[in-house]
C-alpha positions as a Python dict, from the first residue, in 0.01 Angstrom:
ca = {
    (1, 'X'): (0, 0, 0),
    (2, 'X'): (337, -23, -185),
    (3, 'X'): (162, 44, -509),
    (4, 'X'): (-37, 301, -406),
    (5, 'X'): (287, 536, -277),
    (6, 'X'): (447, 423, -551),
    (7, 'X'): (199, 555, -797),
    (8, 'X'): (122, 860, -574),
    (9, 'X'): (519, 967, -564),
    (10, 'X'): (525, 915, -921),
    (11, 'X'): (197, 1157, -964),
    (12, 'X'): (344, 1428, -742),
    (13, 'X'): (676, 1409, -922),
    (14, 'X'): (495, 1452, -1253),
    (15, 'X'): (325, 1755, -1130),
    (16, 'X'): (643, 1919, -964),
    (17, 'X'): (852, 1851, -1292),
    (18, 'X'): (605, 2071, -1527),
    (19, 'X'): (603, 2288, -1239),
    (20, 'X'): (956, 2351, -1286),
    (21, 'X'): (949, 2334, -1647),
    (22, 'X'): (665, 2543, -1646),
    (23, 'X'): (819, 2814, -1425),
    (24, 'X'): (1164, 2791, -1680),
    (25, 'X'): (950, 2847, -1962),
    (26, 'X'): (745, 3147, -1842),
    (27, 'X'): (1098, 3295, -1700),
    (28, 'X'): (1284, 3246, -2028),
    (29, 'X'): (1518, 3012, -1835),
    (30, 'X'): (1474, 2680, -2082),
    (31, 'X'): (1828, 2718, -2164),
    (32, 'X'): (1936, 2645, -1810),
    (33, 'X'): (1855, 2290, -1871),
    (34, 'X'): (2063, 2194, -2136),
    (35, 'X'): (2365, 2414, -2064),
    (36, 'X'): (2360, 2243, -1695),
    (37, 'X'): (2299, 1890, -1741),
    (38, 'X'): (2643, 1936, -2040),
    (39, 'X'): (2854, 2117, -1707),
    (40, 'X'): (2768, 1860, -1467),
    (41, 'X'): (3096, 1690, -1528),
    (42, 'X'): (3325, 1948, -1562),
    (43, 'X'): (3491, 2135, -1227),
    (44, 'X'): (3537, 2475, -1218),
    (45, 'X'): (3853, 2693, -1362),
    (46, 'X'): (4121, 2711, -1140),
    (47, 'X'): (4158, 3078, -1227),
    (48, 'X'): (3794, 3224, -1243),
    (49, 'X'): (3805, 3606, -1385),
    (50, 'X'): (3632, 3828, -1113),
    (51, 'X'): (3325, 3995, -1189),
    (52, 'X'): (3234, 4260, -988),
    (53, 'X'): (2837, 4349, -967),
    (54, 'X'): (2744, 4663, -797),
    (55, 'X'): (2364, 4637, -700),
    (56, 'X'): (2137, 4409, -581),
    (57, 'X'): (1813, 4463, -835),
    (58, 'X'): (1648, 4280, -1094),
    (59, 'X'): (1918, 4344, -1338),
    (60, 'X'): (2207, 4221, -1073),
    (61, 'X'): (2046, 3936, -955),
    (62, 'X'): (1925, 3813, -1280),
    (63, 'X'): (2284, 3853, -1386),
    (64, 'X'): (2408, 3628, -1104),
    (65, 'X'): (2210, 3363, -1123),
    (66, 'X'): (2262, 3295, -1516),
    (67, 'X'): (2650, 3352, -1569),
    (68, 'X'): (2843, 3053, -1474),
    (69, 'X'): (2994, 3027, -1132),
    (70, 'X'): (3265, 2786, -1292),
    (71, 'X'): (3432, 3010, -1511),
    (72, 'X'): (3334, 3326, -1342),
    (73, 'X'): (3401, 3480, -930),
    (74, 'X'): (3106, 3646, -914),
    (75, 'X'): (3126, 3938, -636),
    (76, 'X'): (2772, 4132, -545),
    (77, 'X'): (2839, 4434, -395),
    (78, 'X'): (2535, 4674, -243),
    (79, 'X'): (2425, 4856, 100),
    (80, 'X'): (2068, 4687, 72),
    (81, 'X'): (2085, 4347, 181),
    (82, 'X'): (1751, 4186, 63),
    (83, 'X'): (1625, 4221, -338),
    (84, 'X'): (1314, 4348, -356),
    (85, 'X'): (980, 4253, -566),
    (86, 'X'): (943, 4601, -668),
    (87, 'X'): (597, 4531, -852),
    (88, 'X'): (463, 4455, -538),
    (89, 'X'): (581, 4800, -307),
    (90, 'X'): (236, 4973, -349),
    (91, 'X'): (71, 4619, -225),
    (92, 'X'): (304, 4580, 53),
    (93, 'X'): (199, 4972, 149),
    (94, 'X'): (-141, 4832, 203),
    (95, 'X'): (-83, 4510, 362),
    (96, 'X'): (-198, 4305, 66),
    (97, 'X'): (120, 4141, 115),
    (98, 'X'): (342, 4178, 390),
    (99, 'X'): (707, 4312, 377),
    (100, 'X'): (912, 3982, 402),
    (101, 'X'): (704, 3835, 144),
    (102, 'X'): (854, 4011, -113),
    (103, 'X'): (1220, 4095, 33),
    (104, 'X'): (1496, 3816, 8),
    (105, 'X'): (1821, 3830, 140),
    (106, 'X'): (2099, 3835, -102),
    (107, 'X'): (2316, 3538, -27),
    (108, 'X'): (1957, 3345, -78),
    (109, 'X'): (1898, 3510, -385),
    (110, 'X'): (2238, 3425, -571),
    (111, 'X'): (2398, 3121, -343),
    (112, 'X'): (2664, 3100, -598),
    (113, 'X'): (2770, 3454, -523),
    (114, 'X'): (2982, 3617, -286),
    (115, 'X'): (2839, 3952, -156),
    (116, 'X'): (2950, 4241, 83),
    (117, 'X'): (2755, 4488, 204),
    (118, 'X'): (2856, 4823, 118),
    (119, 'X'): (2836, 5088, -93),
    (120, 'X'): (3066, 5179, -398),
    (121, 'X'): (3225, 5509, -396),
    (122, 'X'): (3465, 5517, -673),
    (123, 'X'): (3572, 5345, -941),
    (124, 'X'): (3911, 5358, -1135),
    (125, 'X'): (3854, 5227, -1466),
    (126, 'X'): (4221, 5163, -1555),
    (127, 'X'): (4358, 5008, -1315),
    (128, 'X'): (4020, 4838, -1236),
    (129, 'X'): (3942, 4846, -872),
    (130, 'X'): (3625, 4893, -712),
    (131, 'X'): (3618, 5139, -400),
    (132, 'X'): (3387, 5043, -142),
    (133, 'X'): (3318, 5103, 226),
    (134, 'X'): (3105, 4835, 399),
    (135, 'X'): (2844, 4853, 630),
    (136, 'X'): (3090, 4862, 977),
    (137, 'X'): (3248, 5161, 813),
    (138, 'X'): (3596, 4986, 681),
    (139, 'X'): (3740, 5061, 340),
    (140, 'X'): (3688, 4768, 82),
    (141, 'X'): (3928, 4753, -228),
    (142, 'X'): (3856, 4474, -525),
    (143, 'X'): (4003, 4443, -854),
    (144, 'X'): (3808, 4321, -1155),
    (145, 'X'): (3821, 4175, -1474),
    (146, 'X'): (3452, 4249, -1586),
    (147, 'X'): (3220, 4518, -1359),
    (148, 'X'): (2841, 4544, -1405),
    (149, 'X'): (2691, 4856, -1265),
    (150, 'X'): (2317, 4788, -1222),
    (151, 'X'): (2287, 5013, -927),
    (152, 'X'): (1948, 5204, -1050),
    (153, 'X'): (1844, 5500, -992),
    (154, 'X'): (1718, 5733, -693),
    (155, 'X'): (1422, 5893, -653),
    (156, 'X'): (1478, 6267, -758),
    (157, 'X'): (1515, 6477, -461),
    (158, 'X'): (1269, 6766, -423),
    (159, 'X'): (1354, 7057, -436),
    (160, 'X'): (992, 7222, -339),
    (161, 'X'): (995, 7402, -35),
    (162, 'X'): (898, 7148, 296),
    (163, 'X'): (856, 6877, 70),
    (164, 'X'): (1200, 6722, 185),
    (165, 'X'): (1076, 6768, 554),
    (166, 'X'): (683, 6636, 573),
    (167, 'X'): (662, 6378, 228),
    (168, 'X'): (741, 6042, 257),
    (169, 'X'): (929, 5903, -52),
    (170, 'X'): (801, 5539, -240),
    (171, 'X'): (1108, 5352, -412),
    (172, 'X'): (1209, 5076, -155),
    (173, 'X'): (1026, 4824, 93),
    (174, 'X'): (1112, 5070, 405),
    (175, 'X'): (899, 5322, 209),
    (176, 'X'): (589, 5189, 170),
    (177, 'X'): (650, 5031, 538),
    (178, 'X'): (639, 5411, 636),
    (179, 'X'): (414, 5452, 417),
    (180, 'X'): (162, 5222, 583),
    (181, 'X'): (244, 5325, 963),
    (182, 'X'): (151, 5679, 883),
    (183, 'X'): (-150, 5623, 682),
    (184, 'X'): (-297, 5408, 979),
    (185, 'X'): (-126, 5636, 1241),
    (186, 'X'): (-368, 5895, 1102),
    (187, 'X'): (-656, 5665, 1049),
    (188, 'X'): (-651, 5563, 1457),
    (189, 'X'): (-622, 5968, 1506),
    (190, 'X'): (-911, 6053, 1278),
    (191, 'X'): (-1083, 5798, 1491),
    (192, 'X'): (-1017, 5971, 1817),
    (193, 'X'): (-1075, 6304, 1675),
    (194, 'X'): (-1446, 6197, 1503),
    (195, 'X'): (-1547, 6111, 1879),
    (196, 'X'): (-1484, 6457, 1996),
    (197, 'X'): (-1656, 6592, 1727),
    (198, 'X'): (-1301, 6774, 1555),
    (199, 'X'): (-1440, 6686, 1214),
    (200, 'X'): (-1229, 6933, 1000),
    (201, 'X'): (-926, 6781, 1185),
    (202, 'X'): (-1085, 6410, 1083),
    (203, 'X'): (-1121, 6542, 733),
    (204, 'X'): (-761, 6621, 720),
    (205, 'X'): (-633, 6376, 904),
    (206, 'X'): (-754, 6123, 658),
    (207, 'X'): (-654, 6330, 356),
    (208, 'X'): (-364, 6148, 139),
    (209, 'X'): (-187, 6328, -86),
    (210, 'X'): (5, 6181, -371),
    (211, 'X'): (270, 6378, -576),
    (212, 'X'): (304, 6204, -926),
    (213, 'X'): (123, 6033, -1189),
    (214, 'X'): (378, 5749, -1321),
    (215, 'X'): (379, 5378, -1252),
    (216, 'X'): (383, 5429, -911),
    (217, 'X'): (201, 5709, -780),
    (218, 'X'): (-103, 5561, -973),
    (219, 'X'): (-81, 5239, -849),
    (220, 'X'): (-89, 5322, -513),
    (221, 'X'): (-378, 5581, -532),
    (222, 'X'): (-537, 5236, -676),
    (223, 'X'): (-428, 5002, -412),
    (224, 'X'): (-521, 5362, -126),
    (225, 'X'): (-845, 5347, -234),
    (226, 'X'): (-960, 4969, -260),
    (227, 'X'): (-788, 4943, 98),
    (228, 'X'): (-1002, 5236, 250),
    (229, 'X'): (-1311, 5127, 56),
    (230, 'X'): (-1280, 4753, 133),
    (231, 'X'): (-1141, 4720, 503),
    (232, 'X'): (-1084, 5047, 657),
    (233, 'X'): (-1424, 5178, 651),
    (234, 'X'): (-1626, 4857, 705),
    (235, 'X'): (-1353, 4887, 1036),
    (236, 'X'): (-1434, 5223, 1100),
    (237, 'X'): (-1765, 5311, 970),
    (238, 'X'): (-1806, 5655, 1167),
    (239, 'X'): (-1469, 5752, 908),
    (240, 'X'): (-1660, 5616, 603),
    (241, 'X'): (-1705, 5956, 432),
    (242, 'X'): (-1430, 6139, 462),
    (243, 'X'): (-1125, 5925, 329),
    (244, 'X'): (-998, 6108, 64),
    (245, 'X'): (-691, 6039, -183),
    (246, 'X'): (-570, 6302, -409),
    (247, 'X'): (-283, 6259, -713),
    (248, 'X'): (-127, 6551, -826),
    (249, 'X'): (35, 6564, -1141),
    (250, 'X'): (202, 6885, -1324),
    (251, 'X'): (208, 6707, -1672),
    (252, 'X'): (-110, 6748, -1892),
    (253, 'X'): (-201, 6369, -1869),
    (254, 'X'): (-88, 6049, -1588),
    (255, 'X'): (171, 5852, -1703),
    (256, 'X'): (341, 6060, -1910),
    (257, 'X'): (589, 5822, -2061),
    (258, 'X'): (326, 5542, -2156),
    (259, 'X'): (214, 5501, -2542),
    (260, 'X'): (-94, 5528, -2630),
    (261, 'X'): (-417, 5610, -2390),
    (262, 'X'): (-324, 5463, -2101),
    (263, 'X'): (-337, 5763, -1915),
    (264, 'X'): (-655, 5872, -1994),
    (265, 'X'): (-796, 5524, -1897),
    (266, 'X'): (-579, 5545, -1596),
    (267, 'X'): (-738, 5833, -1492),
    (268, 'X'): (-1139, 5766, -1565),
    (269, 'X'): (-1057, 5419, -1351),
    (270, 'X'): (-890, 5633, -1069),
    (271, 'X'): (-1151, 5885, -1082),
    (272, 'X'): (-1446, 5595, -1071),
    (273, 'X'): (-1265, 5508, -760),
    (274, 'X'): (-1325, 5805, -588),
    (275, 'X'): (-974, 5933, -629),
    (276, 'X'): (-946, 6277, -721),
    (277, 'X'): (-697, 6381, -1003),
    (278, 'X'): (-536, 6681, -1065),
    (279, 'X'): (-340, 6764, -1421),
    (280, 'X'): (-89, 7034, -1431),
    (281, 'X'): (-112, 7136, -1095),
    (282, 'X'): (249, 7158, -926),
    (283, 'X'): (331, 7144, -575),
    (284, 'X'): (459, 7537, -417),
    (285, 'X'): (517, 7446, -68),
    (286, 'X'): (426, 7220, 147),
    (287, 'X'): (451, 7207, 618),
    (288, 'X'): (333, 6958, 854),
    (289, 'X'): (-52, 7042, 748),
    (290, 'X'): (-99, 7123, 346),
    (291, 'X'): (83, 7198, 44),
    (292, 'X'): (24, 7481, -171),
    (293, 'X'): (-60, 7373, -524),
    (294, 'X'): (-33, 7578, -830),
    (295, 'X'): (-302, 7503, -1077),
    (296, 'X'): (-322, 7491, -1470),
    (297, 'X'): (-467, 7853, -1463),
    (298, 'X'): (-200, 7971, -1170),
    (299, 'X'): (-363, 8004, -901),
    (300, 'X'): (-229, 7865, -540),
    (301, 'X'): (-449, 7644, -376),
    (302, 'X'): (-378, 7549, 0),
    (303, 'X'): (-478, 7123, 18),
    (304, 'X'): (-516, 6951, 392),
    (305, 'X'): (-333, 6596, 421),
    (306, 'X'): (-263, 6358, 708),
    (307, 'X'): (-6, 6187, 492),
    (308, 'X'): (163, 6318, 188),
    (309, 'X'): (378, 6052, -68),
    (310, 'X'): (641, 6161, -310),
    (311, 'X'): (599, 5955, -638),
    (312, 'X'): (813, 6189, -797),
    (313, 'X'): (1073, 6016, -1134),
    (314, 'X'): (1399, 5888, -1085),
    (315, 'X'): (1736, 6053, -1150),
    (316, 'X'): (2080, 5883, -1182),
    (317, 'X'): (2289, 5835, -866),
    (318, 'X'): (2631, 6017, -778),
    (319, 'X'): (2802, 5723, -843),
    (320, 'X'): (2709, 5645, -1226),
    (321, 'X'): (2726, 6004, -1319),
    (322, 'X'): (3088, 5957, -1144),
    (323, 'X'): (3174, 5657, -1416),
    (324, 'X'): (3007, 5774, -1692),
    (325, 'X'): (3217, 6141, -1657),
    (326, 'X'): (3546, 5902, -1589),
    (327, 'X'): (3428, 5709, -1958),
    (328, 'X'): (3381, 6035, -2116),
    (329, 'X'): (2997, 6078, -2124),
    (330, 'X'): (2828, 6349, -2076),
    (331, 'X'): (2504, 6183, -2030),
    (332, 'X'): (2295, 6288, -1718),
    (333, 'X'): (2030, 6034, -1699),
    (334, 'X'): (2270, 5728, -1728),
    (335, 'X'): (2557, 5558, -1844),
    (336, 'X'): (2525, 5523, -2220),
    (337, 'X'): (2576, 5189, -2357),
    (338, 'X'): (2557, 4978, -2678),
    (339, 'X'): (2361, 4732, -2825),
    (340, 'X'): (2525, 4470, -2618),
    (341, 'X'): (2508, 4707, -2328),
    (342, 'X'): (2853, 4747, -2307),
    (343, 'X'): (2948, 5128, -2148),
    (344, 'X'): (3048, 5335, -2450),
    (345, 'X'): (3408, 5487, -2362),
    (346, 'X'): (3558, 5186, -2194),
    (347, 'X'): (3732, 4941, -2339),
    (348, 'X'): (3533, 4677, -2455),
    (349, 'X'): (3412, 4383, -2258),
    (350, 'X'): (3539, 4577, -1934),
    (351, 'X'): (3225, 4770, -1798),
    (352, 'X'): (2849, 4711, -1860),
    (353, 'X'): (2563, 4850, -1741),
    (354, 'X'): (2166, 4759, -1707),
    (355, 'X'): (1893, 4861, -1549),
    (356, 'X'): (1774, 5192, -1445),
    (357, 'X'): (2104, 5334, -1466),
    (358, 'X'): (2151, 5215, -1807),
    (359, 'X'): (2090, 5466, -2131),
    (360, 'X'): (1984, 5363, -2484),
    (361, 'X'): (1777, 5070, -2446),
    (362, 'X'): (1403, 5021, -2408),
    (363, 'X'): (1205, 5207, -2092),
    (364, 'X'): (1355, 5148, -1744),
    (365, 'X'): (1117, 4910, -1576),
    (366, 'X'): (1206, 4593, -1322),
    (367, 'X'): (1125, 4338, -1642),
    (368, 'X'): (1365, 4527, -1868),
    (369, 'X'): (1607, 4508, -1613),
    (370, 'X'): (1563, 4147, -1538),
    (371, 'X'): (1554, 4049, -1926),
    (372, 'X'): (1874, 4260, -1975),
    (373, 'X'): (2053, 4064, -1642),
    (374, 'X'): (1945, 3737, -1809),
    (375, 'X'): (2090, 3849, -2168),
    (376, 'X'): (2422, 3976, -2014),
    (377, 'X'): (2447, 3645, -1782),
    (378, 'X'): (2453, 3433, -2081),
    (379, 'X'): (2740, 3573, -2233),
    (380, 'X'): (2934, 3515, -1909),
    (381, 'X'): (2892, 3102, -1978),
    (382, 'X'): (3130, 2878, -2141),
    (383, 'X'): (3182, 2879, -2513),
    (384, 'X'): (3065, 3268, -2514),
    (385, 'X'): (3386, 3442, -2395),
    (386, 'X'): (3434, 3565, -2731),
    (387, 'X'): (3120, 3730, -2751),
    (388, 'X'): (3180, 3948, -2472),
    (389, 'X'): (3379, 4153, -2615),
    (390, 'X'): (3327, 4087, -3020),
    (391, 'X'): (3127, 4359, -3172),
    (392, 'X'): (2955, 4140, -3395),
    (393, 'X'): (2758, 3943, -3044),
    (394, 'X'): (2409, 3929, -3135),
    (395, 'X'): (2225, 4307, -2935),
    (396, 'X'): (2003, 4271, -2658),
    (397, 'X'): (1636, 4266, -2778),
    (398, 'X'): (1327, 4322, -2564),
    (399, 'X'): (1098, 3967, -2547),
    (400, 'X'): (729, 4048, -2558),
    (401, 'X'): (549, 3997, -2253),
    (402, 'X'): (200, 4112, -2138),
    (403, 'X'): (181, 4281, -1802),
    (404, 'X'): (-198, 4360, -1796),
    (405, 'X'): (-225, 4462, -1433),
    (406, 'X'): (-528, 4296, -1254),
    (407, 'X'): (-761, 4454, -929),
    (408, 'X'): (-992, 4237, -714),
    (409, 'X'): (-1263, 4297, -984),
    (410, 'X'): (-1092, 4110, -1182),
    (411, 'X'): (-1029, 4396, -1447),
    (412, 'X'): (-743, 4429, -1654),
    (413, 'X'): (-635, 4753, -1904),
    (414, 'X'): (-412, 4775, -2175),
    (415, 'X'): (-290, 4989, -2439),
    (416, 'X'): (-217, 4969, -2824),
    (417, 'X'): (139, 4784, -2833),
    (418, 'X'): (96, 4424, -2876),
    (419, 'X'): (218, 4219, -2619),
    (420, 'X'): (213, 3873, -2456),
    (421, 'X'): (224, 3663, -2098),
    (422, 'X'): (591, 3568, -2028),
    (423, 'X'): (755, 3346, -2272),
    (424, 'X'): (484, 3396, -2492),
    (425, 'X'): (283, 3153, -2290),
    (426, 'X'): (-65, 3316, -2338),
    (427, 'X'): (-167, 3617, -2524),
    (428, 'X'): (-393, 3819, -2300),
    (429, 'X'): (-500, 4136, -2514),
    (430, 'X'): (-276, 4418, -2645),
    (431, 'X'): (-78, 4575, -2335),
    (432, 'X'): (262, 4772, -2324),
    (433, 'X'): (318, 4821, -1992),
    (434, 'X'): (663, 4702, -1875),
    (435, 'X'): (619, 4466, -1619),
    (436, 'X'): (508, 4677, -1364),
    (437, 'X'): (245, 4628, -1150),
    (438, 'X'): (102, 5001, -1241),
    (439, 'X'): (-205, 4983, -1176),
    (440, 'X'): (-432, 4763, -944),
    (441, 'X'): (-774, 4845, -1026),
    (442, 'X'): (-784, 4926, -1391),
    (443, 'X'): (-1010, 4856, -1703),
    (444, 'X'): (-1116, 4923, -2043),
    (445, 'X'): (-1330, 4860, -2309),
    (446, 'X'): (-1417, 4828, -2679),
    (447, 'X'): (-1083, 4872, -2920),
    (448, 'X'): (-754, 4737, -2798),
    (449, 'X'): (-877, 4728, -2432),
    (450, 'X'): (-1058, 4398, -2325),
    (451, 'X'): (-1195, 4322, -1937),
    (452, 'X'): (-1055, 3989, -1909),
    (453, 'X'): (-1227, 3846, -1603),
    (454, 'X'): (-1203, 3576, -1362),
    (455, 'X'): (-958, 3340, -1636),
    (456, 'X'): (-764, 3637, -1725),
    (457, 'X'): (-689, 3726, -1312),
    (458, 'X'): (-613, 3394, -1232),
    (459, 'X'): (-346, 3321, -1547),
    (460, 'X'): (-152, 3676, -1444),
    (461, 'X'): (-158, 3587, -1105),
    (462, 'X'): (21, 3245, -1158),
    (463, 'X'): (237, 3410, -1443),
    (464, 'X'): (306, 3626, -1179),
    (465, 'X'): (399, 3412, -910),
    (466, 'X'): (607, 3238, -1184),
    (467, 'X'): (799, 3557, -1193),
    (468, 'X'): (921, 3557, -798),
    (469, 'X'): (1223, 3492, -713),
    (470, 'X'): (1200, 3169, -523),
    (471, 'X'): (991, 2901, -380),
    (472, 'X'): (1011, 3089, -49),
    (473, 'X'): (876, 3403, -216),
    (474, 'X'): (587, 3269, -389),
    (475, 'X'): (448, 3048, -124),
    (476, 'X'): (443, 3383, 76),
    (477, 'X'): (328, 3584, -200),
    (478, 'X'): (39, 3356, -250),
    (479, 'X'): (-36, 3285, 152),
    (480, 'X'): (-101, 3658, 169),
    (481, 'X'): (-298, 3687, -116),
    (482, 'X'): (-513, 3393, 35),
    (483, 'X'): (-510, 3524, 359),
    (484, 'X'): (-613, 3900, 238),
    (485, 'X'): (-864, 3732, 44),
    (486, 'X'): (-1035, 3563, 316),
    (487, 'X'): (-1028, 3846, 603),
    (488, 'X'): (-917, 4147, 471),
    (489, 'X'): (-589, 4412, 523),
    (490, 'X'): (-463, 4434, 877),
    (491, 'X'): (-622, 4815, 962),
    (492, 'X'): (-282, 4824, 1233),
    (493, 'X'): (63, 4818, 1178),
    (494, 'X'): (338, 4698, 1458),
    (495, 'X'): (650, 4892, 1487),
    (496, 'X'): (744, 5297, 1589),
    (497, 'X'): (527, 5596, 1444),
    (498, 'X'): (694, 5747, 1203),
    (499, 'X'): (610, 6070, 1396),
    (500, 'X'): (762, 5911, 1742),
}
């Protein structure tokens, strides 16, 4: 009996050290091992220099949990609590996963770092203080020898007539909660309507609209329509025919910013799924009923919804437009930085910036964000002081990754750029996509595109688990998946209306 626990404990301690190696290697955190096991006898400084991080993102957190808590305070300053697995919003608007899955609270996150929640409202640059007032309303004041702004970006704000009153926006978790509690709000009115026989009222009631064709506004069309095709209608049959999704785009093509022909595959998938796309058409006006469209050849077309989402692009926040004016930029999408993401016009080593908020670097996206946190956090280790501030510290440079997104099919698309799993663990086609989750149901075929199948769905879906944030995370990430697998999206969602 001894022997057999013995070798059994040895077995299971095998497997859960390549786990762990396994999940440093696909997260580029190999490093950690040797630059750890070399600290464990030293204390920490007595004087630690005080970082400041403003956000609570990829970039932040990624930054907290590499730089070294010996050397360094580390102080986490944002309003939202929780970080959130953004490549997972549109599935969390669905129920594919549910909203604490993918939401973990900050102090969990980064254990090693102090936070306060609040918001940042000034900065002075030279006399380094951070302005802040926290969540009970009280003015917070904290000096700084190093800040990191990594606050993103907000969704633009519309500026289209009753689109500020009637759409919902998709950026954070609480979005695509609303999100959800509308769409099935509707669905349980359609339902009452279709027995009275109101069937333009079902018809409109059922009608989703969807304003933008980027990473997000196609994804959740996508993950709209294999949720009404899969569970909503085989729960309400009698609604079957007359869920429809609509994405409205004013650009000539969806996703815009993507190389390649990703769009155009983007949109025969969507359009395969029932989804119906419209190019160039630009949203006039919208009440509590349609929205006017303007169309490639002019005209204004009037469009029924029961829910209508704003996937519009992001713009800069108050607050970096505030520093990067204060630094001497004139930059409105961002704070410009340099190669080692330092904020051009302060002095060096001071002030750096990542993320969505961040300008001249690669495509805003939550991996470029993360990679950037985990370049930045190394130089804020022992031994790399110098570096910090020395212009000749090696630039941050984008590792390849593939982020072929994958639907239940078990389909996968990507476009020309060559890319590869995380770490370079497994090369799964030719894909340039940054790490988002764009798209759920999406294919190709013949050229650079390649359907994948079952073994390519199964190796993104661990590489993807890999990529949450804890243990916490992806044994709830992967408990929904089974559970969604096995009987399907909730069709109800607890909580208030949204119209209540």
């Amino acid at each position: 009996m001894i022997r057999w626990v013995a070798k059994n404990t040895i077995k299971l301690g095998s497997l859960a050290g390549a786990a762990t190696v396994a999940h440093l290697y696909v997260n580029d955190d190999m490093d950690d091992i040797a630059y750890y096991a070399n600290s464990l006898m030293s204390g920490p400084k007595a004087e630690r220099k005080k970082v400041v991080v403003l956000g609570s993102g990829w970039g932040a957190l990624s930054f907290a949990k590499k730089a070294d808590p010996k050397l360094y305070d580390v102080k986490i300053i944002s309003p939202r609590p929780y970080f959130c697995y953004t490549p997972m919003l549109c599935c969390s608007a669905t129920g594919s996963v549910l909203p604490d899955s993918i939401a973990e609270s900050v102090p969990d996150a980064a254990p090693s770092c102090s936070y306060v929640r609040g918001e940042c409202k000034d900065v002075d640059l030279a006399s380094k203080k951070v302005f802040c007032t926290s969540a009970a309303g009280s003015e917070v004041v904290l000096d700084y020898d190093h800040l990191i702004v990594a606050v993103g970006a907000k969704q633009s704000s519309p500026q289209t007539p009753g689109v500020q009153q009637h759409a919902l926006p998709l950026q954070d978790l609480e979005h695509a909660v609303r999100i959800r509690q509308q769409l099935l709000d509707r669905v349980m009115e359609a339902d009452a309507a279709c027995t009275t026989g109101k069937m333009d009222r079902v018809r409109q009631l059922l009608s989703v609209v969807v304003v933008g064709g980027g990473p997000a506004g196609t994804e959740l069309c996508s993950e709209l329509a294999s949720f009404m095709r899969s569970d909503l209608s085989a729960r309400f049959p009698n609604l079957r025919r007359h869920f429809q999704i609509t994405l409205l785009e004013s650009s000539p093509g969806l996703l815009p910013a993507s190389p390649g022909e990703a769009g155009a595959f983007v949109q025969d998938h969507l359009t395969k799924q029932g989804v119906e796309v419209r190019l160039g058409a630009a949203v006039k006006e919208a009440d509590a009923e349609k929205v006017q469209v303007t169309g490639k050849d002019g005209k204004v077309e009037s469009i029924g919804y029961g829910t209508l989402v704003w996937a519009a692009p992001s713009e800069a926040r108050e607050l970096t437009k505030a520093i990067g004016q204060k630094a001497g930029q004139r930059e409105p999408k961002g704070l410009q930085v340099d190669e080692c993401l330092r904020v051009k016009g302060t002095r060096p080593g001071e002030v750096f910036a990542l993320g969505d908020c961040a300008v001249g670097g690669p495509p805003a996206s939550a991996e470029v964000a993360a990679q950037q946190g985990r370049y930045l956090g190394r130089l804020f280790r022992d031994g790399q002081e110098a570096a910090i501030v020395a212009p000749e510290t090696a630039p941050f440079s984008l590792a390849a990754r593939c982020t072929a997104p994958f639907d239940s099919a078990n389909k996968a698309i990507a476009d020309a750029l060559p890319s590869y799993f995380p770490g370079g663990l497994l090369a799964l086609g030719r894909c340039g996509s940054a790490n988002h989750v764009w798209w759920r149901s999406l294919y190709g075929q013949g050229g650079d595109l390649r359907d994948l199948g079952v073994l390519g769905f199964a190796a993104w879906r661990s590489a993807f688990l890999s990529n949450a944030y804890s243990l916490r995370g992806r044994w709830c990430v992967a408990g929904d998946w089974l559970r969604t697998s096995l009987f399907g999206r909730p069709s109800a969602a607890l909580g208030p209306s949204p119209s209540a």
